[in-house]
XYZ file of N, CA, C and O in Angstrom:
720
model
N 20.117 -19.617 3.513
C 19.494 -18.512 4.223
C 18.803 -18.979 5.495
O 18.303 -20.088 5.567
N 18.792 -18.132 6.468
C 18.155 -18.437 7.742
C 16.647 -18.270 7.630
O 16.155 -17.508 6.815
N 15.923 -18.986 8.489
C 14.471 -18.862 8.508
C 14.104 -17.651 9.341
O 14.588 -17.463 10.446
N 13.205 -16.816 8.800
C 12.784 -15.598 9.472
C 11.266 -15.629 9.618
O 10.558 -15.878 8.652
N 10.768 -15.392 10.831
C 9.329 -15.324 11.065
C 8.874 -13.893 11.282
O 7.740 -13.550 11.021
N 9.758 -13.051 11.796
C 9.432 -11.657 12.055
C 10.598 -10.788 11.615
O 11.743 -11.063 11.955
N 10.286 -9.752 10.856
C 11.304 -8.784 10.479
C 10.994 -7.541 11.289
O 9.972 -6.903 11.074
N 11.819 -7.214 12.242
C 11.542 -6.170 13.216
C 11.504 -4.758 12.674
O 11.870 -4.485 11.538
N 11.071 -3.876 13.541
C 10.987 -2.456 13.237
C 12.370 -1.927 12.870
O 13.360 -2.228 13.532
N 12.421 -1.153 11.792
C 13.655 -0.509 11.327
C 14.780 -1.498 11.011
O 15.950 -1.135 11.026
N 14.457 -2.737 10.705
C 15.455 -3.780 10.506
C 16.510 -3.395 9.471
O 17.699 -3.498 9.719
N 16.093 -2.949 8.301
C 17.027 -2.550 7.254
C 16.895 -1.061 6.946
O 17.239 -0.628 5.856
N 16.389 -0.280 7.866
C 16.132 1.144 7.665
C 17.366 1.841 7.095
O 18.470 1.682 7.598
N 17.198 2.578 6.036
C 18.239 3.335 5.339
C 19.405 2.458 4.882
O 20.534 2.901 4.816
N 19.122 1.216 4.577
C 20.149 0.309 4.082
C 20.348 0.609 2.598
O 19.744 -0.008 1.736
N 21.160 1.593 2.315
C 21.240 2.153 0.969
C 21.861 1.231 -0.070
O 21.774 1.502 -1.256
N 22.491 0.127 0.331
C 23.087 -0.782 -0.648
C 22.299 -2.071 -0.837
O 22.684 -2.901 -1.660
N 21.216 -2.258 -0.108
C 20.403 -3.462 -0.224
C 19.658 -3.455 -1.557
O 18.900 -2.538 -1.850
N 19.910 -4.482 -2.387
C 19.272 -4.541 -3.703
C 18.340 -5.736 -3.852
O 17.420 -5.705 -4.645
N 18.585 -6.817 -3.092
C 17.822 -8.042 -3.257
C 17.503 -8.661 -1.900
O 18.353 -8.672 -1.014
N 16.281 -9.165 -1.774
C 15.878 -9.917 -0.595
C 15.206 -11.188 -1.096
O 14.312 -11.130 -1.932
N 15.658 -12.337 -0.586
C 15.121 -13.624 -1.019
C 14.608 -14.392 0.192
O 15.251 -14.394 1.241
N 13.451 -15.024 0.032
C 12.861 -15.807 1.114
C 12.798 -17.274 0.714
O 12.591 -17.606 -0.448
N 12.962 -18.161 1.703
C 12.829 -19.591 1.471
C 11.361 -19.925 1.262
O 10.476 -19.232 1.755
N 11.114 -21.035 0.579
C 9.752 -21.539 0.422
C 9.294 -22.127 1.750
O 10.101 -22.659 2.511
N 7.997 -22.052 2.008
C 7.437 -22.597 3.242
C 7.772 -21.714 4.430
O 8.268 -20.612 4.292
N 7.481 -22.201 5.604
C 7.803 -21.441 6.801
C 6.559 -20.988 7.536
O 5.434 -21.162 7.074
N 6.787 -20.431 8.687
C 5.699 -19.912 9.519
C 5.253 -18.559 8.982
O 5.888 -17.980 8.113
N 4.174 -18.062 9.532
C 3.666 -16.753 9.125
C 4.753 -15.699 9.295
O 5.467 -15.695 10.287
N 4.887 -14.829 8.321
C 5.902 -13.783 8.352
C 5.254 -12.441 8.638
O 4.233 -12.096 8.054
N 5.861 -11.700 9.539
C 5.444 -10.334 9.846
C 6.592 -9.409 9.489
O 7.729 -9.640 9.904
N 6.308 -8.363 8.709
C 7.310 -7.355 8.364
C 7.042 -6.149 9.261
O 5.957 -5.580 9.225
N 8.010 -5.755 10.067
C 7.839 -4.686 11.042
C 7.767 -3.291 10.451
O 8.087 -3.076 9.276
N 7.365 -2.338 11.281
C 7.301 -0.926 10.891
C 8.649 -0.470 10.355
O 9.698 -0.768 10.942
N 8.642 0.231 9.250
C 9.839 0.825 8.635
C 10.953 -0.173 8.339
O 12.112 0.217 8.192
N 10.643 -1.450 8.231
C 11.666 -2.490 8.056
C 12.584 -2.240 6.859
O 13.781 -2.462 6.941
N 12.036 -1.785 5.743
C 12.831 -1.538 4.545
C 12.750 -0.075 4.107
O 13.060 0.248 2.965
N 12.333 0.796 4.994
C 12.194 2.219 4.653
C 13.540 2.796 4.233
O 14.577 2.495 4.812
N 13.499 3.591 3.189
C 14.651 4.314 2.657
C 15.756 3.412 2.112
O 16.900 3.823 1.998
N 15.396 2.171 1.748
C 16.339 1.285 1.054
C 16.233 1.644 -0.426
O 15.506 1.015 -1.183
N 16.944 2.676 -0.814
C 16.740 3.306 -2.119
C 17.136 2.440 -3.315
O 16.679 2.670 -4.423
N 17.967 1.426 -3.125
C 18.364 0.556 -4.234
C 17.518 -0.709 -4.319
O 17.674 -1.496 -5.252
N 16.621 -0.908 -3.380
C 15.746 -2.076 -3.385
C 14.610 -1.828 -4.360
O 13.673 -1.096 -4.082
N 14.702 -2.403 -5.560
C 13.731 -2.151 -6.636
C 12.527 -3.076 -6.577
O 11.436 -2.711 -6.976
N 12.738 -4.303 -6.135
C 11.642 -5.258 -6.065
C 11.879 -6.212 -4.901
O 13.023 -6.494 -4.547
N 10.803 -6.662 -4.314
C 10.873 -7.649 -3.239
C 9.657 -8.545 -3.395
O 8.550 -8.057 -3.634
N 9.872 -9.819 -3.314
C 8.766 -10.776 -3.408
C 8.555 -11.375 -2.026
O 9.270 -12.298 -1.631
N 7.607 -10.820 -1.299
C 7.308 -11.368 0.017
C 6.673 -12.741 -0.160
O 5.909 -12.961 -1.101
N 6.975 -13.666 0.739
C 6.406 -15.007 0.599
C 4.894 -15.010 0.815
O 4.339 -14.127 1.472
N 4.240 -16.024 0.262
C 2.780 -16.148 0.363
C 2.325 -16.227 1.818
O 1.198 -15.848 2.130
N 3.176 -16.673 2.704
C 2.796 -16.821 4.107
C 2.970 -15.524 4.918
O 2.890 -15.533 6.140
N 3.181 -14.390 4.257
C 3.258 -13.095 4.933
C 1.859 -12.692 5.397
O 0.928 -12.644 4.601
N 1.726 -12.403 6.690
C 0.412 -12.087 7.257
C 0.259 -10.621 7.648
O -0.858 -10.153 7.827
N 1.366 -9.913 7.801
C 1.278 -8.513 8.224
C 2.471 -7.730 7.701
O 3.604 -8.223 7.702
N 2.194 -6.494 7.279
C 3.246 -5.566 6.851
C 3.040 -4.301 7.672
O 1.964 -3.704 7.654
N 4.059 -3.867 8.399
C 3.956 -2.741 9.312
C 3.886 -1.379 8.639
O 4.107 -1.242 7.428
N 3.607 -0.369 9.453
C 3.550 1.019 8.993
C 4.888 1.420 8.370
O 5.948 1.063 8.887
N 4.821 2.155 7.273
C 5.997 2.709 6.600
C 7.051 1.656 6.246
O 8.219 1.975 6.072
N 6.645 0.386 6.131
C 7.590 -0.713 5.905
C 8.494 -0.490 4.695
O 9.667 -0.851 4.722
N 7.954 0.121 3.635
C 8.737 0.326 2.412
C 8.782 1.798 2.007
O 9.103 2.107 0.859
N 8.486 2.689 2.918
C 8.477 4.128 2.610
C 9.820 4.555 2.034
O 10.874 4.215 2.562
N 9.766 5.268 0.933
C 10.944 5.810 0.258
C 11.941 4.744 -0.185
O 13.109 5.046 -0.436
N 11.496 3.494 -0.277
C 12.351 2.448 -0.856
C 12.327 2.654 -2.372
O 11.435 3.301 -2.906
N 13.271 2.093 -3.060
C 13.346 2.267 -4.510
C 12.419 1.351 -5.288
O 12.588 1.189 -6.486
N 11.447 0.752 -4.621
C 10.570 -0.230 -5.250
C 9.908 0.280 -6.528
O 9.330 1.361 -6.543
N 9.987 -0.548 -7.570
C 9.292 -0.258 -8.829
C 8.162 -1.253 -9.057
O 7.303 -1.024 -9.906
N 8.181 -2.361 -8.331
C 7.083 -3.321 -8.397
C 6.910 -3.966 -7.021
O 7.856 -4.037 -6.237
N 5.680 -4.419 -6.780
C 5.371 -5.010 -5.478
C 4.099 -5.831 -5.614
O 3.135 -5.385 -6.230
N 4.105 -7.018 -5.037
C 2.918 -7.866 -5.011
C 2.484 -8.010 -3.561
O 3.275 -8.423 -2.710
N 1.235 -7.673 -3.301
C 0.695 -7.789 -1.953
C 0.306 -9.254 -1.734
O -0.516 -9.792 -2.480
N 0.881 -9.897 -0.727
C 0.532 -11.294 -0.457
C -0.961 -11.450 -0.141
O -1.568 -10.572 0.472
N -1.525 -12.571 -0.540
C -2.965 -12.826 -0.406
C -3.461 -12.836 1.046
O -4.641 -12.602 1.285
N -2.609 -13.118 2.030
C -3.043 -13.190 3.423
C -3.147 -11.821 4.112
O -3.669 -11.715 5.210
N -2.654 -10.789 3.460
C -2.686 -9.445 4.047
C -4.127 -8.941 4.088
O -4.841 -8.999 3.098
N -4.539 -8.423 5.258
C -5.896 -7.872 5.397
C -5.892 -6.352 5.503
O -6.925 -5.723 5.325
N -4.721 -5.764 5.792
C -4.639 -4.305 5.929
C -3.320 -3.799 5.374
O -2.263 -4.365 5.643
N -3.407 -2.716 4.607
C -2.211 -1.994 4.177
C -2.104 -0.800 5.112
O -2.937 0.107 5.071
N -1.114 -0.804 5.948
C -1.005 0.190 7.009
C -0.479 1.526 6.518
O -0.007 1.664 5.391
N -0.536 2.503 7.396
C -0.158 3.880 7.081
C 1.240 3.948 6.465
O 2.195 3.385 6.992
N 1.326 4.619 5.319
C 2.604 4.891 4.667
C 3.355 3.678 4.155
O 4.523 3.787 3.795
N 2.714 2.522 4.069
C 3.409 1.279 3.740
C 4.193 1.355 2.426
O 5.314 0.855 2.338
N 3.654 1.991 1.410
C 4.337 2.126 0.114
C 4.460 3.596 -0.284
O 4.504 3.927 -1.467
N 4.552 4.441 0.694
C 4.640 5.895 0.488
C 5.945 6.247 -0.227
O 7.005 5.712 0.086
N 5.846 7.122 -1.203
C 7.002 7.658 -1.925
C 7.839 6.554 -2.571
O 9.060 6.568 -2.524
N 7.167 5.585 -3.169
C 7.873 4.559 -3.937
C 7.696 4.849 -5.423
O 6.932 5.728 -5.800
N 8.370 4.085 -6.243
C 8.304 4.248 -7.695
C 7.318 3.267 -8.336
O 7.299 3.113 -9.553
N 6.500 2.627 -7.532
C 5.546 1.634 -8.024
C 4.498 2.311 -8.899
O 3.837 3.255 -8.470
N 4.332 1.826 -10.115
C 3.368 2.415 -11.047
C 2.054 1.648 -11.073
O 1.011 2.220 -11.379
N 2.091 0.371 -10.728
C 0.891 -0.461 -10.828
C 0.826 -1.415 -9.651
O 1.839 -1.983 -9.251
N -0.387 -1.595 -9.102
C -0.555 -2.515 -7.980
C -1.944 -3.128 -8.010
O -2.899 -2.511 -8.475
N -2.023 -4.363 -7.510
C -3.286 -5.082 -7.408
C -3.607 -5.305 -5.935
O -2.748 -5.763 -5.181
N -4.830 -4.985 -5.534
C -5.267 -5.166 -4.154
C -6.041 -6.483 -4.069
O -7.120 -6.601 -4.647
N -5.512 -7.476 -3.337
C -6.185 -8.770 -3.232
C -7.523 -8.681 -2.489
O -7.782 -7.728 -1.750
N -8.347 -9.710 -2.650
C -9.687 -9.754 -2.058
C -9.679 -9.775 -0.535
O -10.655 -9.362 0.089
N -8.600 -10.236 0.099
C -8.549 -10.275 1.564
C -8.308 -8.912 2.203
O -8.551 -8.735 3.394
N -7.801 -7.957 1.452
C -7.520 -6.628 2.016
C -8.846 -5.940 2.322
O -9.689 -5.769 1.452
N -9.010 -5.557 3.592
C -10.236 -4.913 4.055
C -10.037 -3.435 4.368
O -11.004 -2.693 4.486
N -8.763 -3.033 4.529
C -8.500 -1.638 4.874
C -7.185 -1.192 4.256
O -6.180 -1.903 4.309
N -7.217 0.006 3.678
C -5.997 0.667 3.217
C -5.918 1.955 4.019
O -6.788 2.818 3.914
N -4.909 2.067 4.851
C -4.796 3.178 5.795
C -4.416 4.482 5.100
O -3.912 4.497 3.971
N -4.652 5.577 5.803
C -4.278 6.898 5.313
C -2.795 6.908 4.945
O -1.962 6.352 5.651
N -2.484 7.530 3.829
C -1.095 7.697 3.399
C -0.419 6.449 2.867
O 0.772 6.473 2.571
N -1.137 5.347 2.712
C -0.514 4.087 2.288
C 0.267 4.228 0.985
O 1.349 3.670 0.837
N -0.273 4.997 0.033
C 0.375 5.170 -1.270
C 0.745 6.632 -1.535
O 1.067 6.980 -2.677
N 0.699 7.481 -0.543
C 0.973 8.904 -0.740
C 2.313 9.115 -1.447
O 3.293 8.432 -1.150
N 2.325 10.014 -2.398
C 3.514 10.401 -3.169
C 4.075 9.284 -4.049
O 5.125 9.454 -4.666
N 3.439 8.130 -4.107
C 3.928 7.044 -4.967
C 3.678 7.414 -6.428
O 2.802 8.213 -6.733
N 4.420 6.831 -7.315
C 4.264 7.076 -8.753
C 3.110 6.258 -9.328
O 3.033 6.037 -10.527
N 2.221 5.820 -8.472
C 1.113 4.945 -8.817
C 0.234 5.510 -9.928
O -0.314 6.595 -9.804
N 0.122 4.753 -11.020
C -0.705 5.131 -12.165
C -1.935 4.246 -12.299
O -2.959 4.677 -12.793
N -1.798 2.977 -11.904
C -2.878 2.030 -12.094
C -3.037 1.166 -10.851
O -2.060 0.619 -10.351
N -4.267 1.051 -10.384
C -4.565 0.208 -9.237
C -5.813 -0.604 -9.565
O -6.772 -0.074 -10.120
N -5.752 -1.894 -9.275
C -6.915 -2.745 -9.484
C -7.312 -3.383 -8.159
O -6.461 -3.629 -7.299
N -8.604 -3.626 -8.020
C -9.143 -4.222 -6.800
C -9.783 -5.554 -7.153
O -10.645 -5.617 -8.021
N -9.383 -6.609 -6.453
C -9.991 -7.920 -6.668
C -11.426 -7.899 -6.152
O -11.729 -7.250 -5.150
N -12.285 -8.603 -6.850
C -13.647 -8.776 -6.354
C -13.598 -9.674 -5.131
O -12.681 -10.471 -4.966
N -14.602 -9.541 -4.293
C -14.673 -10.384 -3.104
C -15.866 -10.006 -2.255
O -16.611 -9.079 -2.572
N -16.018 -10.729 -1.166
C -17.154 -10.511 -0.269
C -16.857 -9.513 0.841
O -17.768 -8.990 1.462
N -15.592 -9.271 1.117
C -15.225 -8.404 2.233
C -15.275 -6.940 1.825
O -14.738 -6.562 0.790
N -15.911 -6.095 2.656
C -15.910 -4.651 2.375
C -14.487 -4.108 2.438
O -13.633 -4.658 3.129
N -14.240 -3.021 1.737
C -12.921 -2.397 1.698
C -13.047 -0.918 2.044
O -13.847 -0.199 1.453
N -12.254 -0.482 3.005
C -12.238 0.910 3.455
C -10.940 1.558 2.991
O -9.856 1.033 3.233
N -11.051 2.700 2.300
C -9.885 3.445 1.814
C -9.673 4.671 2.689
O -10.281 5.707 2.480
N -8.831 4.547 3.703
C -8.553 5.665 4.592
C -9.642 5.876 5.625
O -10.555 5.070 5.753
N -9.513 6.979 6.374
C -10.485 7.285 7.423
C -11.166 8.614 7.163
O -10.583 9.517 6.566
N -12.372 8.724 7.638
C -13.104 9.986 7.540
C -12.537 11.000 8.528
O -12.712 12.199 8.360
N -11.815 10.526 9.548
C -11.256 11.387 10.584
C -9.916 12.004 10.207
O -9.384 12.837 10.936
N -9.334 11.604 9.093
C -8.038 12.141 8.671
C -8.122 13.657 8.548
O -8.959 14.192 7.842
N -7.222 14.355 9.227
C -7.211 15.821 9.172
C -5.990 16.364 8.446
O -5.837 17.563 8.300
N -5.123 15.471 8.000
C -3.894 15.878 7.322
C -4.077 15.723 5.814
O -4.091 14.609 5.289
N -4.211 16.835 5.106
C -4.472 16.760 3.666
C -3.336 16.106 2.878
O -3.518 15.671 1.758
N -2.149 15.998 3.443
C -1.033 15.332 2.768
C -0.927 13.867 3.167
O 0.063 13.216 2.864
N -1.938 13.356 3.842
C -1.904 11.969 4.291
C -3.082 11.162 3.751
O -3.484 10.182 4.345
N -3.632 11.577 2.618
C -4.691 10.800 1.996
C -4.127 9.515 1.423
O -2.942 9.430 1.103
N -4.956 8.510 1.281
C -4.520 7.202 0.797
C -3.718 7.315 -0.492
O -2.641 6.743 -0.623
N -4.238 8.058 -1.460
C -3.585 8.192 -2.770
C -3.099 9.624 -3.005
O -3.064 10.084 -4.141
N -2.695 10.315 -1.959
C -2.249 11.701 -2.073
C -1.159 11.839 -3.130
O -0.153 11.134 -3.106
N -1.375 12.729 -4.054
C -0.416 13.093 -5.095
C 0.128 11.898 -5.887
O 1.313 11.843 -6.228
N -0.752 10.942 -6.173
C -0.362 9.840 -7.044
C -0.646 10.232 -8.492
O -1.090 11.348 -8.746
N -0.418 9.333 -9.419
C -0.582 9.621 -10.843
C -1.704 8.794 -11.475
O -1.686 8.543 -12.675
N -2.657 8.372 -10.669
C -3.778 7.562 -11.152
C -4.617 8.382 -12.126
O -4.968 9.521 -11.841
N -4.952 7.777 -13.257
C -5.787 8.462 -14.253
C -7.240 8.010 -14.147
O -8.144 8.827 -14.155
N -7.452 6.711 -14.086
C -8.804 6.151 -14.023
C -8.871 5.206 -12.829
O -8.146 4.217 -12.794
N -9.733 5.506 -11.889
C -9.859 4.696 -10.686
C -11.186 3.957 -10.728
O -12.244 4.574 -10.715
N -11.098 2.632 -10.802
C -12.286 1.777 -10.822
C -12.337 1.044 -9.486
O -11.511 0.172 -9.215
N -13.302 1.419 -8.658
C -13.370 0.900 -7.295
C -14.090 -0.438 -7.177
O -13.935 -1.123 -6.177
N -14.895 -0.804 -8.130
C -15.641 -2.052 -8.026
C -16.790 -1.925 -7.039
O -17.273 -0.828 -6.759
N -17.210 -3.056 -6.487
C -18.391 -3.070 -5.613
C -18.083 -3.071 -4.121
O -18.934 -2.736 -3.323
N -16.899 -3.463 -3.712
C -16.678 -3.678 -2.285
C -16.172 -2.486 -1.478
O -16.126 -2.537 -0.258
N -15.811 -1.386 -2.115
C -15.365 -0.200 -1.383
C -16.561 0.425 -0.675
O -17.579 0.731 -1.296
N -16.434 0.608 0.651
C -17.533 1.181 1.441
C -17.245 2.612 1.876
O -18.167 3.387 2.092
N -15.957 2.957 2.017
C -15.566 4.291 2.492
C -14.391 4.795 1.668
O -13.425 4.057 1.439
N -14.475 6.038 1.246
C -13.336 6.751 0.671
C -13.016 7.838 1.679
O -13.792 8.767 1.881
N -11.897 7.719 2.365
C -11.539 8.606 3.454
C -11.219 10.031 3.025
O -11.081 10.341 1.841
N -11.089 10.887 4.029
C -10.779 12.301 3.819
C -9.450 12.452 3.078
O -8.488 11.746 3.369
N -9.430 13.337 2.118
C -8.242 13.678 1.325
C -7.661 12.493 0.561
O -6.501 12.510 0.158
N -8.440 11.450 0.348
C -7.946 10.219 -0.284
C -7.261 10.474 -1.619
O -6.245 9.867 -1.926
N -7.799 11.369 -2.409
C -7.238 11.637 -3.741
C -6.745 13.078 -3.874
O -6.569 13.571 -4.995
N -6.481 13.720 -2.760
C -6.035 15.103 -2.770
C -4.751 15.243 -3.585
O -3.841 14.446 -3.479
N -4.713 16.238 -4.444
C -3.578 16.560 -5.306
C -3.203 15.446 -6.277
O -2.055 15.349 -6.704
N -4.154 14.617 -6.608
C -3.947 13.616 -7.653
C -4.372 14.270 -8.963
O -5.473 14.068 -9.457
N -3.488 15.069 -9.507
C -3.787 15.956 -10.633
C -4.085 15.230 -11.942
O -4.653 15.815 -12.851
N -3.706 13.970 -12.046
C -3.927 13.245 -13.299
C -5.269 12.515 -13.329
O -5.652 11.991 -14.372
N -5.980 12.468 -12.213
C -7.234 11.725 -12.138
C -8.255 12.286 -13.116
O -8.592 13.463 -13.085
N -8.734 11.416 -14.008
C -9.719 11.807 -15.016
C -11.088 11.207 -14.747
O -12.101 11.797 -15.095
N -11.109 10.000 -14.166
C -12.401 9.375 -13.894
C -12.335 8.478 -12.668
O -11.293 7.911 -12.344
N -13.473 8.388 -12.010
C -13.645 7.533 -10.840
C -14.961 6.803 -11.053
O -15.985 7.442 -11.312
N -14.935 5.479 -10.989
C -16.176 4.730 -11.180
C -16.291 3.612 -10.162
O -15.292 3.111 -9.647
N -17.533 3.263 -9.883
C -17.844 2.188 -8.960
C -18.607 1.121 -9.720
O -19.129 1.369 -10.798
N -18.675 -0.067 -9.149
C -19.395 -1.158 -9.784
C -20.905 -0.960 -9.696
O -21.394 -0.100 -8.955
N -21.655 -1.772 -10.425
C -23.110 -1.649 -10.439
C -23.763 -1.975 -9.098
O -24.876 -1.542 -8.826
N -23.061 -2.714 -8.239
C -23.587 -3.056 -6.913
C -22.743 -2.402 -5.825
O -22.472 -3.005 -4.784
N -22.336 -1.180 -6.065
C -21.466 -0.455 -5.144
C -22.037 -0.419 -3.728
O -23.230 -0.211 -3.531
N -21.145 -0.605 -2.752
C -21.499 -0.542 -1.336
C -21.026 0.773 -0.712
O -21.045 0.926 0.505
N -20.570 1.714 -1.535
C -20.032 2.962 -1.040
C -21.089 3.719 -0.228
O -22.180 3.988 -0.711
N -20.731 4.053 1.024
C -21.670 4.764 1.908
C -21.124 6.114 2.352
O -21.907 6.986 2.725
N -19.795 6.277 2.359
C -19.211 7.508 2.866
C -18.038 7.968 2.006
O -17.181 7.164 1.638
N -18.020 9.276 1.729
C -16.887 9.917 1.062
C -16.450 11.057 1.949
O -17.248 11.927 2.287
N -15.167 11.058 2.326
C -14.651 12.082 3.230
C -14.390 13.403 2.565
O -14.577 13.572 1.372
N -13.936 14.304 3.355
C -13.608 15.668 2.953
C -12.637 15.663 1.794
O -11.730 14.880 1.733
């Protein structure tokens, strides 16, 4: 396989037969461009290398993903990054400081965990005016445990999440703002 440092915008967009992506060990920092794997409906899983530093907007929107591991170097999950995927469970690493509006919208997400850490975490924006673009819009989360580092829950973050039964924060919660 060839060495790849950047996967450009729309690189495999609507690549309906793509089922597997494999990366070599080592290498320079990897950037996955906007919509790089969007609508790759047969792509069920992808293991991005540990040296991945950025994942673009809508990178995996409507992909057939059923599992996904966020690399530890990622600091932001951009808008629509895992929108409308089949992912049921995800872990947010301690380096992630921001999850943009619509990042998980329409995903089959049932369980999300947040790593403890020193960095504050912002879930969406208070300025979001699109009720269908909340961070967890129409997901299937039942119990959301935010821990201590979440500082903002953006507007419409959990809009139409009909299965949500409980939301809890840690004993040292830094939460300061909850949006519309």
